[in-house]
XYZ file of C-alpha atoms in Angstrom:
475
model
C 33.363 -8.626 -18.509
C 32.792 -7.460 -15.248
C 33.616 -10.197 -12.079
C 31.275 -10.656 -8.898
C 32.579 -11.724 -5.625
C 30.641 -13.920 -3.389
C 30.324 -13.132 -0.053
C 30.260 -16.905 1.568
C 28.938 -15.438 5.436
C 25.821 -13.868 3.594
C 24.650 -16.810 1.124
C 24.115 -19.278 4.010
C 21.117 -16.517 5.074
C 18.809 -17.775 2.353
C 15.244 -18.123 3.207
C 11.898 -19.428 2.328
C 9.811 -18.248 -0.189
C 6.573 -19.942 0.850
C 3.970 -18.129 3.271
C 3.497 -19.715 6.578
C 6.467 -22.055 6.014
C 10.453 -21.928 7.471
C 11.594 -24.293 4.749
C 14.315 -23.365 2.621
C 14.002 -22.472 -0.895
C 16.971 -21.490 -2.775
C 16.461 -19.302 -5.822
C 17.745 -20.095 -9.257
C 19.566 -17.525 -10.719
C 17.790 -15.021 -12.309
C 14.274 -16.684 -10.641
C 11.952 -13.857 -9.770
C 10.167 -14.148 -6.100
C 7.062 -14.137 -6.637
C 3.887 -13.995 -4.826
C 0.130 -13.763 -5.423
C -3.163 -12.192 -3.936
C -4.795 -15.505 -3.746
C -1.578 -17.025 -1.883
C -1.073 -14.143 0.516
C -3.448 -12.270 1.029
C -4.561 -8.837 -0.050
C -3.743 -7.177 3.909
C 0.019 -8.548 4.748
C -0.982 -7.310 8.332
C 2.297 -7.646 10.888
C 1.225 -6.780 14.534
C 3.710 -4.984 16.709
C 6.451 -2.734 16.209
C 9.425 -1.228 17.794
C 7.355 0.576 20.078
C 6.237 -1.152 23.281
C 2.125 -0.740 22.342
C 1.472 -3.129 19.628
C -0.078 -1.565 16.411
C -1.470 -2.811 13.138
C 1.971 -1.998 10.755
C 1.297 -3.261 7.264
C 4.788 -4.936 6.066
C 6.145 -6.019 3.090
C 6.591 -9.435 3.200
C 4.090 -12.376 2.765
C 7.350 -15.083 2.414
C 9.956 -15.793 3.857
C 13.051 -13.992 3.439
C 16.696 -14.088 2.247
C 18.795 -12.173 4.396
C 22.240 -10.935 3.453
C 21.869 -12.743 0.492
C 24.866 -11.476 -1.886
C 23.822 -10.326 -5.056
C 20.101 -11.121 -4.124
C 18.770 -13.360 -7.126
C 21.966 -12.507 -9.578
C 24.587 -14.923 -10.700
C 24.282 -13.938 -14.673
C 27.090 -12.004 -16.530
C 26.826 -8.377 -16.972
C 25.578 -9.181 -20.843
C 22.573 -11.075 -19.955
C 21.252 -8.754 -17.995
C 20.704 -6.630 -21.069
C 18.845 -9.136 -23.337
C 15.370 -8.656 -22.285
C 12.741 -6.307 -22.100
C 14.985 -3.526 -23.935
C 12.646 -1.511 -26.577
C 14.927 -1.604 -29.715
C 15.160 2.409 -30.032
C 17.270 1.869 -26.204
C 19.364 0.037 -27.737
C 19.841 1.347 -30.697
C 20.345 4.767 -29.062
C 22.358 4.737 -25.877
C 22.968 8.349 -24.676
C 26.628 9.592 -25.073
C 30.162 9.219 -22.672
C 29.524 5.790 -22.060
C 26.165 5.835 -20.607
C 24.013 2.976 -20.646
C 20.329 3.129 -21.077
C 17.684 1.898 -18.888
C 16.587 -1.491 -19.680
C 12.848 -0.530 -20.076
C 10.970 2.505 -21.422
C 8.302 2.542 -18.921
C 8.906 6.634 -16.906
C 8.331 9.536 -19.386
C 10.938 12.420 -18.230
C 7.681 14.312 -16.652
C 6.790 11.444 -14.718
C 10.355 11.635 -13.816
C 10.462 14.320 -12.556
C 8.095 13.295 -9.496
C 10.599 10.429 -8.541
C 13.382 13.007 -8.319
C 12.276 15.793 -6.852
C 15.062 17.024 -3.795
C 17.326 19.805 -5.764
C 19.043 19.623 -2.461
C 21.186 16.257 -3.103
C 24.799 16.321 -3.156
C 25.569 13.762 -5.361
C 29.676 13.918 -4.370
C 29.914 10.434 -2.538
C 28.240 8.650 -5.216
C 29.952 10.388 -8.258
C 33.287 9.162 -6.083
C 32.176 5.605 -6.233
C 31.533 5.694 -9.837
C 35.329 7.707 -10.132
C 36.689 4.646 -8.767
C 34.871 1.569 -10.321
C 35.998 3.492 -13.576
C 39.628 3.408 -12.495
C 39.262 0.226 -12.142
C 39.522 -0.610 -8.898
C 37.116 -3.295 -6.801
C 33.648 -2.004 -5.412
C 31.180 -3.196 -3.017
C 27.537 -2.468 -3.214
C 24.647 -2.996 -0.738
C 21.366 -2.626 -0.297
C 19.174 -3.487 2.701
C 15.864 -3.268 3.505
C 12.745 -5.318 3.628
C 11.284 -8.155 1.442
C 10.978 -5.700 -1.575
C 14.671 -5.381 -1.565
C 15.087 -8.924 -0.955
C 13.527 -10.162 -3.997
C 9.852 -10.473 -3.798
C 7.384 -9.546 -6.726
C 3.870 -9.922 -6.667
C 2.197 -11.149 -9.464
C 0.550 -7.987 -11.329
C -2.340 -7.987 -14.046
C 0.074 -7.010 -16.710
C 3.405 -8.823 -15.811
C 3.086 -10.876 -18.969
C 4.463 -7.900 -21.015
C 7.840 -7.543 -19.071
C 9.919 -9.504 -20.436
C 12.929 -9.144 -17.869
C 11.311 -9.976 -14.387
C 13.796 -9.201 -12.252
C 14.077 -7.404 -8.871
C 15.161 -3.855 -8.238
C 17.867 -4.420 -6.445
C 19.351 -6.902 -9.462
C 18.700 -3.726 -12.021
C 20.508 -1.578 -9.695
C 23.533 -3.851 -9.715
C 23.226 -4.543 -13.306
C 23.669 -0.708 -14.005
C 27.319 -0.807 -12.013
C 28.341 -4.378 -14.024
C 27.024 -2.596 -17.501
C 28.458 0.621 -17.050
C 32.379 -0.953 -15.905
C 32.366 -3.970 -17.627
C 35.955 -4.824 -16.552
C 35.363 -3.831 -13.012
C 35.432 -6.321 -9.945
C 31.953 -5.613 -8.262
C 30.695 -7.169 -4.613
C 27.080 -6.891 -4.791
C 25.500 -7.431 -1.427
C 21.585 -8.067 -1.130
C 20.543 -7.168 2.650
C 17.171 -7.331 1.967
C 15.101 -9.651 4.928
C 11.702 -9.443 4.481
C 9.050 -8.053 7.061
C 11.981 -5.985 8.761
C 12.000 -2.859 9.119
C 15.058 -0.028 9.900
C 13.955 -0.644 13.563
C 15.603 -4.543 12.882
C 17.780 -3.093 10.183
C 20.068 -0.325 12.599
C 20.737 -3.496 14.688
C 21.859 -5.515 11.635
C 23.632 -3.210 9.678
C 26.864 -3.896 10.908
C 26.539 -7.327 10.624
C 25.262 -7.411 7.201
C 26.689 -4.762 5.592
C 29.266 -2.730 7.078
C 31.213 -5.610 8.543
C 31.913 -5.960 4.705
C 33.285 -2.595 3.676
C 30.761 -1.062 1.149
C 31.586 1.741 -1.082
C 27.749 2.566 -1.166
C 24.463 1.186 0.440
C 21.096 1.531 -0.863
C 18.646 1.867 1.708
C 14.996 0.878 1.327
C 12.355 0.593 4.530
C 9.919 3.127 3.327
C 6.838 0.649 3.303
C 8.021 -1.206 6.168
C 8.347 1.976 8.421
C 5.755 3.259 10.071
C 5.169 7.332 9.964
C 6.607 7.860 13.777
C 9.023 8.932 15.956
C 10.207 5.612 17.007
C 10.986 4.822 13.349
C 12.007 8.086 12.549
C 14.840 8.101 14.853
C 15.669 4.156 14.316
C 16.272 5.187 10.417
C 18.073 8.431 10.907
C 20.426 6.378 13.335
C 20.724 3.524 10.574
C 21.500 5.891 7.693
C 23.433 7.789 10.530
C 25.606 4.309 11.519
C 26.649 3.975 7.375
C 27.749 7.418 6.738
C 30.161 7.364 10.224
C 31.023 3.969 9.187
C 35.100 4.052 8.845
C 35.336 3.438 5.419
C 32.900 6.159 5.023
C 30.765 4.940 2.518
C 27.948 6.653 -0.219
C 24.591 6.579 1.067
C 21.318 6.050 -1.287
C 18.122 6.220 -0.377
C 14.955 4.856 -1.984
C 11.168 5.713 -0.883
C 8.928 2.434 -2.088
C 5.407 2.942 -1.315
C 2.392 0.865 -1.529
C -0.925 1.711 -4.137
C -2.934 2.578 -1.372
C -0.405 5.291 -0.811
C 1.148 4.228 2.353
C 4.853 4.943 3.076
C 7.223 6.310 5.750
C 8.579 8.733 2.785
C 7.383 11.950 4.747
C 9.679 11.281 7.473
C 12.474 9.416 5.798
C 12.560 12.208 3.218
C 13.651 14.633 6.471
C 16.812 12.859 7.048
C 18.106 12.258 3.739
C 17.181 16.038 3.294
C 19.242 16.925 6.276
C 22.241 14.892 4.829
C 22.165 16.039 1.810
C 21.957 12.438 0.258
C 20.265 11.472 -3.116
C 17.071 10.433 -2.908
C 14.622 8.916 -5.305
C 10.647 8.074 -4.819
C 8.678 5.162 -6.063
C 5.886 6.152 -3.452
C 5.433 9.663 -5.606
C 5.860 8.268 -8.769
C 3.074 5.904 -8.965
C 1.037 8.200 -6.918
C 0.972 10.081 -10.102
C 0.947 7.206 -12.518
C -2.194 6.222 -11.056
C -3.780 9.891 -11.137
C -3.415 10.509 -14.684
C -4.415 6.964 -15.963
C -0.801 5.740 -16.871
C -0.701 2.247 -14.909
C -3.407 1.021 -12.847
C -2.880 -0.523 -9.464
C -3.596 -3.588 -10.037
C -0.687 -3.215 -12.917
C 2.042 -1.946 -10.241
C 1.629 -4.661 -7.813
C -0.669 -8.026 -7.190
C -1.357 -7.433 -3.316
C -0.920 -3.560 -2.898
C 2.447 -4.025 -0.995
C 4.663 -5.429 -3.554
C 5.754 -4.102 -6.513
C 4.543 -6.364 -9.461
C 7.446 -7.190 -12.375
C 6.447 -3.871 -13.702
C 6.643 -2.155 -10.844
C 10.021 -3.540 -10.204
C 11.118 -2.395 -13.780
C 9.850 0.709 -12.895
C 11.644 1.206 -9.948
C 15.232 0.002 -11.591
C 14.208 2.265 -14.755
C 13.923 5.311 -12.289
C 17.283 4.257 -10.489
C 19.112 4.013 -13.718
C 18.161 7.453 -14.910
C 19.440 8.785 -11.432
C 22.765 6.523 -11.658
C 23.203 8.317 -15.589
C 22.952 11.756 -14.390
C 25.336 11.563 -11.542
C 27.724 9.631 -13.900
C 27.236 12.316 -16.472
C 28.597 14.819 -14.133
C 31.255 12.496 -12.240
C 34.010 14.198 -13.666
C 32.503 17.796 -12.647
C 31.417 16.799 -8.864
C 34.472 17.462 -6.065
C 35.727 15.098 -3.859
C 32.720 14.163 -0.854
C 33.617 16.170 2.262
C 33.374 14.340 5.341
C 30.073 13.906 6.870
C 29.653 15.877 9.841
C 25.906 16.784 9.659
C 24.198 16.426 13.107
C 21.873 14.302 14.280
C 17.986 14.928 13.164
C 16.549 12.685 16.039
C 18.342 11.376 19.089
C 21.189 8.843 18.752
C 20.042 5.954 20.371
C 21.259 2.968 18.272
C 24.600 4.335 16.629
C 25.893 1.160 18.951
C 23.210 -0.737 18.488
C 24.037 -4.772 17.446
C 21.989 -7.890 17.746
C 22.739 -10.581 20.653
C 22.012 -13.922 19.614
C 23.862 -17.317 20.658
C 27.379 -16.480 18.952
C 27.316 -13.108 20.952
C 25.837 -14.081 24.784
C 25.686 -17.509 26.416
C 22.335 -17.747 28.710
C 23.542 -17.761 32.709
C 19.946 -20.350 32.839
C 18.184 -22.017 29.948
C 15.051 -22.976 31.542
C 13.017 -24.621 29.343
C 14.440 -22.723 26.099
C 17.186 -24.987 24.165
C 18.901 -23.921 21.334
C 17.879 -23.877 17.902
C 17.777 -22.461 14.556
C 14.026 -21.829 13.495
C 14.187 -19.069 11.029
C 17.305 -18.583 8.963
C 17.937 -14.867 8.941
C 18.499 -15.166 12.141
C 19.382 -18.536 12.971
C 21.352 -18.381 16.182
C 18.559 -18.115 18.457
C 16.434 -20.010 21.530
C 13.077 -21.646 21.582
C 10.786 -22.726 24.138
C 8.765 -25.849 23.044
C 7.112 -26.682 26.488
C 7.449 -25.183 30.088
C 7.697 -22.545 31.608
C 10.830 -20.970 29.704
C 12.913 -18.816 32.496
C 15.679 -18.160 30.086
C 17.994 -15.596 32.065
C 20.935 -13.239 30.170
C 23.244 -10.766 31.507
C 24.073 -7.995 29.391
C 25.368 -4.462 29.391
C 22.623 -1.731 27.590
C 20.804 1.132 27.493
C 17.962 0.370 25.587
C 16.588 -3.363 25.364
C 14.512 -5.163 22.349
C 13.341 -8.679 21.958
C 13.635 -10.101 18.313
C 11.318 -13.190 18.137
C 9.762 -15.410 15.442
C 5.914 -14.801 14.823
C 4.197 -17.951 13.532
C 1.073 -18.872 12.201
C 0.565 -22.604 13.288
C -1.249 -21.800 16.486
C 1.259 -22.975 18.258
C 2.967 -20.006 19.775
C 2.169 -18.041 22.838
C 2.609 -14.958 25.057
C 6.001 -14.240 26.435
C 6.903 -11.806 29.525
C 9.981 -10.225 29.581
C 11.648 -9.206 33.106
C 14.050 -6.741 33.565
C 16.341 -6.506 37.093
C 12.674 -8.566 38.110
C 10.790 -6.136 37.154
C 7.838 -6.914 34.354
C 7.995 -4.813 31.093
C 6.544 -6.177 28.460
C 4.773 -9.127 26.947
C 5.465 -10.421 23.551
C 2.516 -12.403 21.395
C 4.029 -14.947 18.838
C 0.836 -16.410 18.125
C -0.249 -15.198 14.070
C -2.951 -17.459 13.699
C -4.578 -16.305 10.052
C -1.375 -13.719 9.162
C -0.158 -14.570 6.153
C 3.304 -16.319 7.474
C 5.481 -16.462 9.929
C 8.031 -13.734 10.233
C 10.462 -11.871 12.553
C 9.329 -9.111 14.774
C 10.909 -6.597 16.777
C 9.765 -4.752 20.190
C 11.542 -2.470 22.450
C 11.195 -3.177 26.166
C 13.487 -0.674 28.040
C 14.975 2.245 27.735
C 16.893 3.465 30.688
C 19.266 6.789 31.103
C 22.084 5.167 30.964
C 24.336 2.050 30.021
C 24.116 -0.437 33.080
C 24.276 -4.106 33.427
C 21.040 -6.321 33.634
C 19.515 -9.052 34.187
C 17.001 -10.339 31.616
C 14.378 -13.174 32.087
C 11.720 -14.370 29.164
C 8.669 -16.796 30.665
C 5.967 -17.788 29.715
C 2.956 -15.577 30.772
C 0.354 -17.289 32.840
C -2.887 -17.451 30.630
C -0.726 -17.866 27.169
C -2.605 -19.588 24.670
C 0.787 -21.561 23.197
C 3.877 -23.066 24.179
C 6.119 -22.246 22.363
C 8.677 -19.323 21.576
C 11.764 -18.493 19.529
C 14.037 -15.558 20.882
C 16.045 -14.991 17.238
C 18.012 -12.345 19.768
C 18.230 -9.547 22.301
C 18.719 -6.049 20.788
C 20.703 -4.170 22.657
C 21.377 -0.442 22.291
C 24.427 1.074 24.585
């Protein structure tokens, strides 16, 4: 039976799963996230994004989040992950060489086909990773993105017929422990919900790379918006793990909401340009819905979420990717090394997160330190006063990662650079549907040069208080 590592720096990031509350809530194995319209909200509105003009992003999270959290909501063996919601001609029938068939029976093969569509993907790196969990030897899997990844299912109007109500990400994993049962697997769940690859090319390192994958999953397709900030923040993230030195696989997933947002149309641009196999939710359901197979309110309970079934649906699709590859893995060469250049600028290929175990303040003002939202728990808040908090730091490009709250009790934030004003942050939520991280870039300057940072409070803010969860700095 296959073994799982656990990673002990990522389970300490476990979050909430309550809207509008920081508490911690530790999962059960095998307990599905779950949320509902009537709890959350139909609109999971976040306001602000990378870009300095705040806009109206919808994101996918109405909890908390765990962040880093290895293996997400696993901690079965390989064999009960197979004893649910299997139709008994699956498992009577599993195809040949080993292959293992998809837990549910929910994507006819022509419905299929609109979840993988790119001929273009060289499946090379991947087949690799599967070359070398069957000789045996120990492999590390990852998968970041936002609260989908993480764990979250809404509560759809047909859940009660899945009988395995489980996550993606924990059918993607259960796919690697089913198929090499006697294989040492690190599964690593990256997931933090609301963020988006803006947050996530400042994180990777940190949550992912830092431990050596042999293949990352990435997922911010609902969490994106359609621009060029976010364009060029997820071509430098997906850039950042295929340069990574252990050069690992690279995955990429396009979730979508019913109402047929998603980033895919830009997202789908760099994985074309690299080549990398790619495999849409967004399209599939697009076309479930058209011809009457599932309803929306059957794919997810808030429009942003995937329901149990839509889950299922989205590990069903993964599997029947993962079988193809592995029916070819003795066929496919060795990956060649990735030299493909750039489709956007690279802004953030040194991108990283400073928060109190990176930078000391040079003056706290009124900002003491704290730990107010556990994906990011290093961080500063401001609880009365004027703030004043001063860094010193060396980048080209500047962010502010703060916590967004929905008590009322936050305010409006300026943020100084070399004394000049460029940007004020809101933290007040009031009405969203919980408090979450957000992200905003506040500089961007020609070149790397050393700077002096100051966060206040602004003079008609409406609350006093503020968390800094970290500067993002970009060199």
């Amino acid at each position: 039976m296959g073994k799982k590592k656990w990673c002990p720096i990522l389970i300490a990031a476990l979050l909430l799963a309550g809207c509008g509350s920081d508490g911690v809530k530790n999962r059960e194995p095998e307990e599905a996230q779950t949320v509902g319209v009537d709890s959350t909200g139909a609109n999971d509105t976040k306001n602000g994004t990378a870009d300095d003009t705040e806009t109206n992003g919808q994101k996918d999270d109405v909890t908390g989040s765990v962040g880093g959290q290895e293996n997400g909501n696993a901690g079965t063996d390989a064999a009960d992950r197979q004893d649910d919601g299997v139709p008994d001609d699956a498992e009577s029938e599993l195809p040949a060489d080993g292959m293992q068939a998809p837990p549910t029976d929910y994507v006819t093969e022509e419905l299929y086909a609109s979840a993988d569509q790119w001929d273009s993907c060289d499946d090379a790196a991947l087949a690799a990773v599967m070359r070398k969990a069957e000789a045996g030897e120990p492999v590390t899997i990852a998968c970041i993105g936002g609260s989908i990844t993480q764990g979250t299912i809404s509560n759809g109007s047909d859940d009660s017929g899945v009988a395995d109500k489980k996550c993606y990400a924990d059918l993607f994993f259960s796919w690697w422990e089913q198929t090499f049962p006697d294989t040492e697997f690190t599964f690593i769940n990256a997931g933090i919900g609301a963020t988006d690859s803006y947050i996530g090319v400042h994180r990777v390192q940190r949550d992912v790379l830092d431990h050596h994958p042999d293949l990352v999953l990435v997922e911010f397709s609902v969490n994106d918006a359609d621009s060029p900030t976010f364009k060029t923040a997820y071509d430098n993230l997906v850039r950042r793990i295929l340069l990574a030195d252990n050069h690992p696989a690279a995955m990429l997933l396009f979730m979508g909401q019913t109402n047929g947002a998603t980033a895919q149309g830009s997202h789908v641009l760099v994985g074309f340009n690299y080549k990398l196999p790619m495999i849409s939710y967004a399209s599939l359901i697009q076309d479930m819905m058209t011809q009457g197979v599932y309803a929306a309110e059957q794919l997810s309970g808030d429009e942003v979420h995937p329901s149990a079934l839509g889950h299922a649906v989205t590990g069903e699709i993964l599997w029947k990717y993962l079988n193809a590859v592995y029916a070819q893995r003795g066929e496919l060469p060795e990956p060649q090394e990735f030299t493909a250049k750039p489709v956007t600028s690279e802004r953030y290929l040194n991108a990283s997160i400073l928060d109190r175990e990176t930078i000391v303040p040079t003056e706290y003002g009124s900002f003491e330190e704290s730990s107010k939202f556990q994906p990011f728990p290093n961080d500063w808040t401001c609880e009365s006063g004027e703030g004043g908090i001063i860094f010193e730091a060396d980048f080209q490009r500047l962010g502010i990662l703060y916590h967004r709250t929905v008590d009322g009790l936050s305010g409006q934030f300026d943020v100084f650079v070399d004394g000049e004003r460029v940007s004020t942050l809101n933290a007040d939520f009031s009405g969203g549907w919980g408090n979450c991280a957000d992200a905003r870039e506040v500089y961007a300057g020609e070149s790397v040069e050393h700077h002096t940072v100051e966060i206040r409070k602004s003079p008609d803010s409406t609350g006093d208080v503020f968390t800094i969860l970290g500067l993002m700095a970009a060199q």
